[in-house]
Amino acid sequence: MTETSFAPRVFSGMQPSGNLHLGNYLGALKPFVEWQGKGVETVYCMVDLHAITVWQDPADLRRSTREMCAGFIAAGLDPEKSILINQSQVPEHAQLGWIFNCVARMGWMGRMTQWKDKAGKNAENASLGLFGYPALMAADILVYHATHVPVGEDQKQHLELTRDIAAKFNHDYGVDFFPMTEPVIEGAATRVMSLRDGSKKMSKSDVSDASRINMTDDADTIARKIRKAKTDPDALPSEAEGLAGRAEARNLVSIYAALNGQSIDAALSEVGGLQFGAFKPMLADVAVARLSPISSEMSRLMADTGEIDRILMRGAERARAITAPILKQTYEIVGMVGPTP
Ligand code: TRP
């Protein structure tokens, strides 16, 4: 017995390694929260099993997982509406991941640009998990029969691979069991770049802390980082075309617009003509106004990690009500002997 029609369900994941920053907020958390209000089921996952494809200190990993969960909730995800989980607590992810290790081909994995970037010249020394990472990611998604996956541009190739795995599984076993998941790529408008270099993504792995605004930065730190952000000597243009070739200016304006929930053009009709000296304090004000309630809620939640742990445990229970039957059907399709009904 297999399902043939797929109800809309949103799934996305984020690695709990290092701090949440403004790029995660605007590029992922905000869209996650928007999906939550659209009347579809939403599942958001801290992918701790993915995180350990590169070394993680155990205490740091535990703290990052809880802090990310706190950040999700503080940003507006409601654990009653969305299912919030950490990956390792829903064992069907890893179990389906194994099946997909046997569906995906070495050649497919070897072509993943993220693998090539991360393993680099040192592939011999990279973990096997880092190479197989996208098969587990496909399992994360397909173990829910998820239909929509909001992610950044850099994950597009992994979502194409997810479709390839679903298609090969369905074809090899002659079933129509796994859906063709739609990527929902968050566009350039939500891509936040480094404050030190407008051509690089804001990233938790950048050595310079001044390159990013962390969700836990206090108001003074946020204002100082924005004051020091790289700019150019010109005034802001009044229309979006005027940002061409001005990566840093574009970045700061799009952060301003996104924080205000405006289009870039709307923001520029307000701030066009201003010098950075006048614009930066406005940007700092809106950043502090948006982020400080989130960071204080995060600290409140982090003061009692018992509450976070209960939320994740409850999330795992709800998740398993979805994933266990899908894994069971997968095992039956593949030919694993289990209890006879
Ligand atoms: N690979 C994603 C990243 O690095 C994280 C991730 C893991 C994910 N599993 C997922 C994202 C499933 C979306 C769906 O950002």
mmCIF file of C-alpha atoms and ligand atoms in Angstrom:
data_model
loop_
_atom_site.group_PDB
_atom_site.id
_atom_site.type_symbol
_atom_site.label_atom_id
_atom_site.label_comp_id
_atom_site.label_asym_id
_atom_site.label_seq_id
_atom_site.Cartn_x
_atom_site.Cartn_y
_atom_site.Cartn_z
ATOM 1 C CA MET A 1 0.000 0.000 0.000
ATOM 2 C CA THR A 2 1.632 3.228 -1.058
ATOM 3 C CA GLU A 3 0.502 6.801 -1.078
ATOM 4 C CA THR A 4 0.105 8.296 -4.477
ATOM 5 C CA SER A 5 -1.037 11.816 -3.750
ATOM 6 C CA PHE A 6 1.007 14.137 -1.661
ATOM 7 C CA ALA A 7 -0.449 16.746 0.627
ATOM 8 C CA PRO A 8 1.621 19.929 0.763
ATOM 9 C CA ARG A 9 4.178 19.787 3.531
ATOM 10 C CA VAL A 10 7.121 22.092 4.122
ATOM 11 C CA PHE A 11 10.434 20.829 5.470
ATOM 12 C CA SER A 12 13.686 22.647 5.995
ATOM 13 C CA GLY A 13 16.847 22.097 7.961
ATOM 14 C CA MET A 14 19.700 24.111 9.366
ATOM 15 C CA GLN A 15 23.035 23.023 10.761
ATOM 16 C CA PRO A 16 23.516 23.691 14.455
ATOM 17 C CA SER A 17 27.155 24.636 14.223
ATOM 18 C CA GLY A 18 28.128 28.090 15.439
ATOM 19 C CA ASN A 19 25.877 31.086 15.947
ATOM 20 C CA LEU A 20 22.719 32.161 14.214
ATOM 21 C CA HIS A 21 23.284 35.427 12.365
ATOM 22 C CA LEU A 22 21.347 38.015 10.409
ATOM 23 C CA GLY A 23 21.769 36.033 7.177
ATOM 24 C CA ASN A 24 20.072 33.018 8.782
ATOM 25 C CA TYR A 25 17.324 35.251 10.114
ATOM 26 C CA LEU A 26 16.438 37.048 6.886
ATOM 27 C CA GLY A 27 17.253 34.169 4.525
ATOM 28 C CA ALA A 28 15.723 31.299 6.485
ATOM 29 C CA LEU A 29 13.960 32.014 9.762
ATOM 30 C CA LYS A 30 11.750 34.781 8.410
ATOM 31 C CA PRO A 31 10.601 32.696 5.444
ATOM 32 C CA PHE A 32 10.096 29.712 7.791
ATOM 33 C CA VAL A 33 7.798 31.824 9.928
ATOM 34 C CA GLU A 34 5.920 33.036 6.841
ATOM 35 C CA TRP A 35 5.286 29.442 5.744
ATOM 36 C CA GLN A 36 3.944 28.646 9.179
ATOM 37 C CA GLY A 37 1.115 31.083 8.611
ATOM 38 C CA LYS A 38 0.053 29.641 5.257
ATOM 39 C CA GLY A 39 -2.006 26.727 6.528
ATOM 40 C CA VAL A 40 0.395 23.969 5.449
ATOM 41 C CA GLU A 41 2.184 21.614 7.778
ATOM 42 C CA THR A 42 5.709 22.852 8.534
ATOM 43 C CA VAL A 43 8.625 20.823 9.886
ATOM 44 C CA TYR A 44 11.908 22.529 10.821
ATOM 45 C CA CYS A 45 14.942 20.549 11.782
ATOM 46 C CA MET A 46 18.275 21.215 13.433
ATOM 47 C CA VAL A 47 20.448 18.819 11.479
ATOM 48 C CA ASP A 48 22.870 17.673 14.146
ATOM 49 C CA LEU A 49 23.755 14.496 12.229
ATOM 50 C CA HIS A 50 24.815 16.666 9.305
ATOM 51 C CA ALA A 51 26.854 18.918 11.579
ATOM 52 C CA ILE A 52 29.163 16.071 12.634
ATOM 53 C CA THR A 53 30.267 15.431 9.044
ATOM 54 C CA VAL A 54 33.000 17.825 10.189
ATOM 55 C CA TRP A 55 34.354 17.748 13.741
ATOM 56 C CA GLN A 56 32.114 19.239 16.433
ATOM 57 C CA ASP A 57 33.041 19.558 20.051
ATOM 58 C CA PRO A 58 30.223 17.677 21.871
ATOM 59 C CA ALA A 59 29.489 20.432 24.396
ATOM 60 C CA ASP A 60 29.452 23.075 21.637
ATOM 61 C CA LEU A 61 27.147 20.951 19.500
ATOM 62 C CA ARG A 62 24.677 20.523 22.358
ATOM 63 C CA ARG A 63 24.725 24.251 23.080
ATOM 64 C CA SER A 64 24.374 25.209 19.405
ATOM 65 C CA THR A 65 21.438 22.836 18.921
ATOM 66 C CA ARG A 66 19.566 24.280 21.884
ATOM 67 C CA GLU A 67 20.498 27.834 20.959
ATOM 68 C CA MET A 68 19.282 27.312 17.416
ATOM 69 C CA CYS A 69 16.006 25.953 18.747
ATOM 70 C CA ALA A 70 15.748 29.017 20.991
ATOM 71 C CA GLY A 71 16.436 31.220 17.951
ATOM 72 C CA PHE A 72 13.732 29.487 15.913
ATOM 73 C CA ILE A 73 11.175 30.051 18.647
ATOM 74 C CA ALA A 74 12.308 33.605 19.394
ATOM 75 C CA ALA A 75 12.032 34.461 15.698
ATOM 76 C CA GLY A 76 8.403 33.400 15.700
ATOM 77 C CA LEU A 77 8.186 29.664 15.117
ATOM 78 C CA ASP A 78 5.465 28.291 17.334
ATOM 79 C CA PRO A 79 6.219 24.737 18.509
ATOM 80 C CA GLU A 80 2.481 24.030 18.557
ATOM 81 C CA LYS A 81 2.043 25.060 14.933
ATOM 82 C CA SER A 82 5.338 23.910 13.429
ATOM 83 C CA ILE A 83 7.102 20.681 14.260
ATOM 84 C CA LEU A 84 10.541 21.602 15.646
ATOM 85 C CA ILE A 85 13.051 18.793 15.908
ATOM 86 C CA ASN A 86 16.670 17.868 16.101
ATOM 87 C CA GLN A 87 17.497 15.287 13.482
ATOM 88 C CA SER A 88 19.131 12.686 15.735
ATOM 89 C CA GLN A 89 15.981 12.370 17.838
ATOM 90 C CA VAL A 90 13.955 11.168 14.859
ATOM 91 C CA PRO A 91 15.833 7.991 13.918
ATOM 92 C CA GLU A 92 13.939 7.491 10.639
ATOM 93 C CA HIS A 93 16.085 10.234 9.034
ATOM 94 C CA ALA A 94 19.241 8.162 9.402
ATOM 95 C CA GLN A 95 17.440 4.922 8.570
ATOM 96 C CA LEU A 96 16.078 6.257 5.298
ATOM 97 C CA GLY A 97 19.465 7.904 4.762
ATOM 98 C CA TRP A 98 21.009 4.430 4.634
ATOM 99 C CA ILE A 99 18.532 3.261 1.998
ATOM 100 C CA PHE A 100 19.355 6.364 -0.032
ATOM 101 C CA ASN A 101 23.083 5.663 0.313
ATOM 102 C CA CYS A 102 22.255 2.560 -1.668
ATOM 103 C CA VAL A 103 20.200 4.455 -4.261
ATOM 104 C CA ALA A 104 22.498 7.433 -4.881
ATOM 105 C CA ARG A 105 25.530 6.887 -7.106
ATOM 106 C CA MET A 106 29.137 7.793 -6.306
ATOM 107 C CA GLY A 107 29.264 9.874 -9.476
ATOM 108 C CA TRP A 108 26.294 11.995 -8.404
ATOM 109 C CA MET A 109 27.877 12.736 -5.060
ATOM 110 C CA GLY A 110 31.251 13.515 -6.571
ATOM 111 C CA ARG A 111 29.662 16.245 -8.696
ATOM 112 C CA MET A 112 28.214 18.159 -5.751
ATOM 113 C CA THR A 113 29.898 21.560 -5.665
ATOM 114 C CA GLN A 114 29.514 21.792 -1.902
ATOM 115 C CA TRP A 115 31.464 18.561 -1.521
ATOM 116 C CA LYS A 116 34.155 19.854 -3.845
ATOM 117 C CA ASP A 117 34.341 23.153 -1.979
ATOM 118 C CA LYS A 118 34.363 21.643 1.469
ATOM 119 C CA ALA A 119 36.618 18.664 0.840
ATOM 120 C CA GLY A 120 38.840 20.610 -1.528
ATOM 121 C CA LYS A 121 42.208 19.065 -2.231
ATOM 122 C CA ASN A 122 42.007 17.119 0.987
ATOM 123 C CA ALA A 123 39.224 14.732 -0.083
ATOM 124 C CA GLU A 124 41.203 11.686 1.075
ATOM 125 C CA ASN A 125 40.957 12.997 4.583
ATOM 126 C CA ALA A 126 37.318 14.145 4.533
ATOM 127 C CA SER A 127 34.765 12.018 6.372
ATOM 128 C CA LEU A 128 32.665 9.523 4.458
ATOM 129 C CA GLY A 129 29.689 11.314 5.994
ATOM 130 C CA LEU A 130 30.653 14.573 4.278
ATOM 131 C CA PHE A 131 30.612 12.781 0.930
ATOM 132 C CA GLY A 132 27.291 11.080 1.641
ATOM 133 C CA TYR A 133 25.758 14.196 3.215
ATOM 134 C CA PRO A 134 23.277 14.912 0.378
ATOM 135 C CA ALA A 135 21.741 11.420 0.619
ATOM 136 C CA LEU A 136 20.921 12.086 4.271
ATOM 137 C CA MET A 137 19.546 15.475 3.281
ATOM 138 C CA ALA A 138 17.290 13.770 0.725
ATOM 139 C CA ALA A 139 16.134 11.429 3.483
ATOM 140 C CA ASP A 140 15.385 14.377 5.798
ATOM 141 C CA ILE A 141 12.999 15.693 3.197
ATOM 142 C CA LEU A 142 11.515 12.521 1.770
ATOM 143 C CA VAL A 143 10.918 10.754 5.087
ATOM 144 C CA TYR A 144 8.129 13.352 5.449
ATOM 145 C CA HIS A 145 7.065 13.159 1.806
ATOM 146 C CA ALA A 146 7.738 16.892 1.958
ATOM 147 C CA THR A 147 6.638 18.789 -1.118
ATOM 148 C CA HIS A 148 8.258 22.200 -0.548
ATOM 149 C CA VAL A 149 11.699 22.987 0.800
ATOM 150 C CA PRO A 150 12.651 26.611 1.431
ATOM 151 C CA VAL A 151 16.431 26.949 1.154
ATOM 152 C CA GLY A 152 19.163 29.262 -0.051
ATOM 153 C CA GLU A 153 20.541 29.223 -3.565
ATOM 154 C CA ASP A 154 23.565 27.176 -2.417
ATOM 155 C CA GLN A 155 21.298 24.182 -1.685
ATOM 156 C CA LYS A 156 19.685 24.040 -5.111
ATOM 157 C CA GLN A 157 21.961 21.293 -6.358
ATOM 158 C CA HIS A 158 21.222 19.164 -3.289
ATOM 159 C CA LEU A 159 17.508 19.502 -3.991
ATOM 160 C CA GLU A 160 17.992 18.413 -7.574
ATOM 161 C CA LEU A 161 19.813 15.397 -6.195
ATOM 162 C CA THR A 162 16.877 14.771 -3.853
ATOM 163 C CA ARG A 163 14.619 14.582 -6.894
ATOM 164 C CA ASP A 164 17.088 12.277 -8.660
ATOM 165 C CA ILE A 165 17.098 9.955 -5.654
ATOM 166 C CA ALA A 166 13.290 9.970 -5.433
ATOM 167 C CA ALA A 167 12.993 9.293 -9.161
ATOM 168 C CA LYS A 168 15.532 6.456 -9.147
ATOM 169 C CA PHE A 169 13.903 4.846 -6.105
ATOM 170 C CA ASN A 170 10.431 5.100 -7.661
ATOM 171 C CA HIS A 171 11.740 3.763 -10.970
ATOM 172 C CA ASP A 172 13.853 0.911 -9.578
ATOM 173 C CA TYR A 173 11.075 -0.379 -7.333
ATOM 174 C CA GLY A 174 8.268 0.410 -9.766
ATOM 175 C CA VAL A 175 6.387 2.624 -7.333
ATOM 176 C CA ASP A 176 5.183 6.193 -7.093
ATOM 177 C CA PHE A 177 6.147 6.522 -3.485
ATOM 178 C CA PHE A 178 8.403 9.551 -3.071
ATOM 179 C CA PRO A 179 7.256 12.963 -4.309
ATOM 180 C CA MET A 180 9.254 15.254 -6.585
ATOM 181 C CA THR A 181 10.017 17.941 -4.036
ATOM 182 C CA GLU A 182 9.857 21.568 -5.132
ATOM 183 C CA PRO A 183 12.743 23.734 -4.067
ATOM 184 C CA VAL A 184 11.620 27.147 -2.910
ATOM 185 C CA ILE A 185 14.776 29.128 -3.454
ATOM 186 C CA GLU A 186 14.983 32.259 -1.416
ATOM 187 C CA GLY A 187 16.073 34.901 -3.874
ATOM 188 C CA ALA A 188 18.869 37.436 -3.922
ATOM 189 C CA ALA A 189 16.710 39.848 -1.906
ATOM 190 C CA THR A 190 17.120 37.693 1.163
ATOM 191 C CA ARG A 191 20.778 36.814 0.572
ATOM 192 C CA VAL A 192 22.737 38.708 3.181
ATOM 193 C CA MET A 193 26.389 39.352 2.395
ATOM 194 C CA SER A 194 29.394 39.901 4.655
ATOM 195 C CA LEU A 195 29.679 43.388 6.153
ATOM 196 C CA ARG A 196 33.379 43.357 5.255
ATOM 197 C CA ASP A 197 33.088 42.104 1.671
ATOM 198 C CA GLY A 198 29.883 42.490 -0.326
ATOM 199 C CA SER A 199 30.810 39.634 -2.646
ATOM 200 C CA LYS A 200 30.866 36.964 0.081
ATOM 201 C CA LYS A 201 27.883 35.514 1.916
ATOM 202 C CA MET A 202 27.487 36.407 5.583
ATOM 203 C CA SER A 203 28.733 33.258 7.242
ATOM 204 C CA LYS A 204 29.251 31.804 10.676
ATOM 205 C CA SER A 205 32.590 30.440 9.538
ATOM 206 C CA ASP A 206 34.069 33.815 8.540
ATOM 207 C CA VAL A 207 37.067 34.457 10.811
ATOM 208 C CA SER A 208 36.066 38.084 11.223
ATOM 209 C CA ASP A 209 33.193 38.499 13.705
ATOM 210 C CA ALA A 210 32.768 42.025 12.326
ATOM 211 C CA SER A 211 31.625 40.461 9.024
ATOM 212 C CA ARG A 212 28.312 39.352 10.529
ATOM 213 C CA ILE A 213 25.612 40.399 12.952
ATOM 214 C CA ASN A 214 24.949 37.559 15.344
ATOM 215 C CA MET A 215 21.441 37.087 16.688
ATOM 216 C CA THR A 216 22.912 37.302 20.178
ATOM 217 C CA ASP A 217 24.829 40.572 19.613
ATOM 218 C CA ASP A 218 23.746 43.401 21.905
ATOM 219 C CA ALA A 219 22.607 46.804 20.648
ATOM 220 C CA ASP A 220 26.060 48.420 20.961
ATOM 221 C CA THR A 221 27.747 45.606 19.077
ATOM 222 C CA ILE A 222 25.178 45.754 16.283
ATOM 223 C CA ALA A 223 25.582 49.533 15.960
ATOM 224 C CA ARG A 224 29.384 49.271 15.973
ATOM 225 C CA LYS A 225 29.458 46.548 13.306
ATOM 226 C CA ILE A 226 27.153 48.563 11.071
ATOM 227 C CA ARG A 227 29.206 51.719 11.608
ATOM 228 C CA LYS A 228 32.320 49.821 10.522
ATOM 229 C CA ALA A 229 30.647 48.032 7.605
ATOM 230 C CA LYS A 230 32.454 48.483 4.308
ATOM 231 C CA THR A 231 30.861 51.028 1.953
ATOM 232 C CA ASP A 232 31.823 53.210 -0.984
ATOM 233 C CA PRO A 233 32.170 57.014 -1.056
ATOM 234 C CA ASP A 234 28.975 57.751 -3.027
ATOM 235 C CA ALA A 235 25.520 58.706 -1.795
ATOM 236 C CA LEU A 236 22.725 56.152 -2.021
ATOM 237 C CA PRO A 237 20.844 56.081 -5.330
ATOM 238 C CA SER A 238 17.091 56.625 -5.492
ATOM 239 C CA GLU A 239 16.435 53.548 -7.620
ATOM 240 C CA ALA A 240 17.586 49.930 -7.536
ATOM 241 C CA GLU A 241 19.493 50.230 -10.852
ATOM 242 C CA GLY A 242 21.833 52.663 -9.137
ATOM 243 C CA LEU A 243 23.113 49.813 -6.951
ATOM 244 C CA ALA A 244 24.661 47.991 -9.908
ATOM 245 C CA GLY A 245 28.356 47.341 -9.275
ATOM 246 C CA ARG A 246 28.029 48.546 -5.661
ATOM 247 C CA ALA A 247 27.927 45.262 -3.759
ATOM 248 C CA GLU A 248 28.330 46.764 -0.287
ATOM 249 C CA ALA A 249 25.734 49.473 -0.856
ATOM 250 C CA ARG A 250 23.320 46.903 -2.264
ATOM 251 C CA ASN A 251 23.838 44.663 0.740
ATOM 252 C CA LEU A 252 23.177 47.347 3.335
ATOM 253 C CA VAL A 253 20.138 48.631 1.479
ATOM 254 C CA SER A 254 18.684 45.174 1.055
ATOM 255 C CA ILE A 255 19.215 44.413 4.742
ATOM 256 C CA TYR A 256 17.435 47.668 5.567
ATOM 257 C CA ALA A 257 14.564 46.858 3.209
ATOM 258 C CA ALA A 258 14.219 43.260 4.439
ATOM 259 C CA LEU A 259 14.210 44.314 8.097
ATOM 260 C CA ASN A 260 11.484 46.839 7.304
ATOM 261 C CA GLY A 261 9.563 44.370 5.138
ATOM 262 C CA GLN A 262 9.889 46.719 2.134
ATOM 263 C CA SER A 263 11.058 46.302 -1.442
ATOM 264 C CA ILE A 264 14.466 47.735 -2.347
ATOM 265 C CA ASP A 265 12.800 50.424 -4.435
ATOM 266 C CA ALA A 266 10.544 51.424 -1.576
ATOM 267 C CA ALA A 267 13.545 51.629 0.745
ATOM 268 C CA LEU A 268 15.491 53.716 -1.762
ATOM 269 C CA SER A 269 12.628 56.135 -2.252
ATOM 270 C CA GLU A 270 13.052 56.837 1.452
ATOM 271 C CA VAL A 271 16.841 56.821 1.844
ATOM 272 C CA GLY A 272 18.036 57.648 -1.702
ATOM 273 C CA GLY A 273 20.426 60.616 -1.740
ATOM 274 C CA LEU A 274 21.687 59.996 1.800
ATOM 275 C CA GLN A 275 25.374 59.518 2.534
ATOM 276 C CA PHE A 276 26.354 56.393 4.460
ATOM 277 C CA GLY A 277 27.118 58.542 7.482
ATOM 278 C CA ALA A 278 23.415 59.357 7.699
ATOM 279 C CA PHE A 279 22.072 56.006 6.526
ATOM 280 C CA LYS A 280 24.072 53.743 8.822
ATOM 281 C CA PRO A 281 22.478 54.966 12.072
ATOM 282 C CA MET A 282 19.033 54.385 10.511
ATOM 283 C CA LEU A 283 20.077 50.869 9.580
ATOM 284 C CA ALA A 284 21.477 50.260 13.047
ATOM 285 C CA ASP A 285 18.214 51.444 14.621
ATOM 286 C CA VAL A 286 16.021 49.113 12.622
ATOM 287 C CA ALA A 287 18.426 46.197 13.123
ATOM 288 C CA VAL A 288 18.449 46.722 16.884
ATOM 289 C CA ALA A 289 14.666 47.176 16.962
ATOM 290 C CA ARG A 290 14.096 43.901 15.093
ATOM 291 C CA LEU A 291 16.820 41.780 16.625
ATOM 292 C CA SER A 292 16.947 42.768 20.263
ATOM 293 C CA PRO A 293 13.538 41.284 21.186
ATOM 294 C CA ILE A 294 14.673 38.078 19.495
ATOM 295 C CA SER A 295 17.981 37.966 21.309
ATOM 296 C CA SER A 296 16.420 38.673 24.691
ATOM 297 C CA GLU A 297 13.861 35.916 24.124
ATOM 298 C CA MET A 298 16.731 33.618 23.146
ATOM 299 C CA SER A 299 18.549 34.346 26.401
ATOM 300 C CA ARG A 300 15.362 33.772 28.354
ATOM 301 C CA LEU A 301 14.876 30.391 26.699
ATOM 302 C CA MET A 302 18.534 29.460 27.102
ATOM 303 C CA ALA A 303 18.265 30.115 30.840
ATOM 304 C CA ASP A 304 16.080 27.011 31.117
ATOM 305 C CA THR A 305 17.221 24.461 28.578
ATOM 306 C CA GLY A 306 14.744 21.990 30.091
ATOM 307 C CA GLU A 307 11.953 23.790 28.267
ATOM 308 C CA ILE A 308 13.837 23.602 24.963
ATOM 309 C CA ASP A 309 14.553 19.923 25.490
ATOM 310 C CA ARG A 310 10.868 19.256 26.158
ATOM 311 C CA ILE A 311 9.916 21.115 22.987
ATOM 312 C CA LEU A 312 12.365 19.035 20.956
ATOM 313 C CA MET A 313 11.160 15.799 22.539
ATOM 314 C CA ARG A 314 7.549 16.691 21.781
ATOM 315 C CA GLY A 315 8.555 17.688 18.246
ATOM 316 C CA ALA A 316 10.237 14.312 17.769
ATOM 317 C CA GLU A 317 7.087 12.486 18.886
ATOM 318 C CA ARG A 318 4.942 14.394 16.434
ATOM 319 C CA ALA A 319 7.526 13.946 13.698
ATOM 320 C CA ARG A 320 7.710 10.198 14.252
ATOM 321 C CA ALA A 321 3.969 9.890 13.779
ATOM 322 C CA ILE A 322 4.740 10.931 10.178
ATOM 323 C CA THR A 323 8.139 9.349 9.584
ATOM 324 C CA ALA A 324 7.635 5.902 11.132
ATOM 325 C CA PRO A 325 4.833 4.852 8.738
ATOM 326 C CA ILE A 326 6.737 6.219 5.734
ATOM 327 C CA LEU A 327 9.881 4.345 6.720
ATOM 328 C CA LYS A 328 7.866 1.172 7.323
ATOM 329 C CA GLN A 329 6.364 1.376 3.849
ATOM 330 C CA THR A 330 9.810 2.042 2.402
ATOM 331 C CA TYR A 331 11.182 -1.079 4.106
ATOM 332 C CA GLU A 332 8.302 -3.120 2.711
ATOM 333 C CA ILE A 333 8.935 -1.789 -0.793
ATOM 334 C CA VAL A 334 12.641 -2.597 -0.507
ATOM 335 C CA GLY A 335 12.017 -6.134 0.784
ATOM 336 C CA MET A 336 12.964 -5.970 4.435
ATOM 337 C CA VAL A 337 11.222 -8.597 6.564
ATOM 338 C CA GLY A 338 9.324 -7.112 9.491
ATOM 339 C CA PRO A 339 6.459 -8.087 11.746
ATOM 340 C CA THR A 340 3.670 -9.649 9.683
ATOM 341 C CA PRO A 341 0.437 -7.725 10.270
HETATM 342 N N1 TRP B 1 22.288 21.187 3.728
HETATM 343 C C1 TRP B 1 21.582 22.259 4.363
HETATM 344 C C2 TRP B 1 22.577 23.414 4.601
HETATM 345 O O1 TRP B 1 23.744 23.186 4.777
HETATM 346 C C3 TRP B 1 20.967 21.832 5.658
HETATM 347 C C4 TRP B 1 19.970 20.740 5.464
HETATM 348 C C5 TRP B 1 20.114 19.452 5.830
HETATM 349 C C6 TRP B 1 18.703 20.876 4.843
HETATM 350 N N2 TRP B 1 18.997 18.740 5.495
HETATM 351 C C7 TRP B 1 18.115 19.580 4.899
HETATM 352 C C8 TRP B 1 18.015 21.924 4.260
HETATM 353 C C9 TRP B 1 16.857 19.329 4.359
HETATM 354 C C10 TRP B 1 16.748 21.677 3.715
HETATM 355 C C11 TRP B 1 16.184 20.391 3.765
HETATM 356 O O2 TRP B 1 22.135 24.544 4.659
#
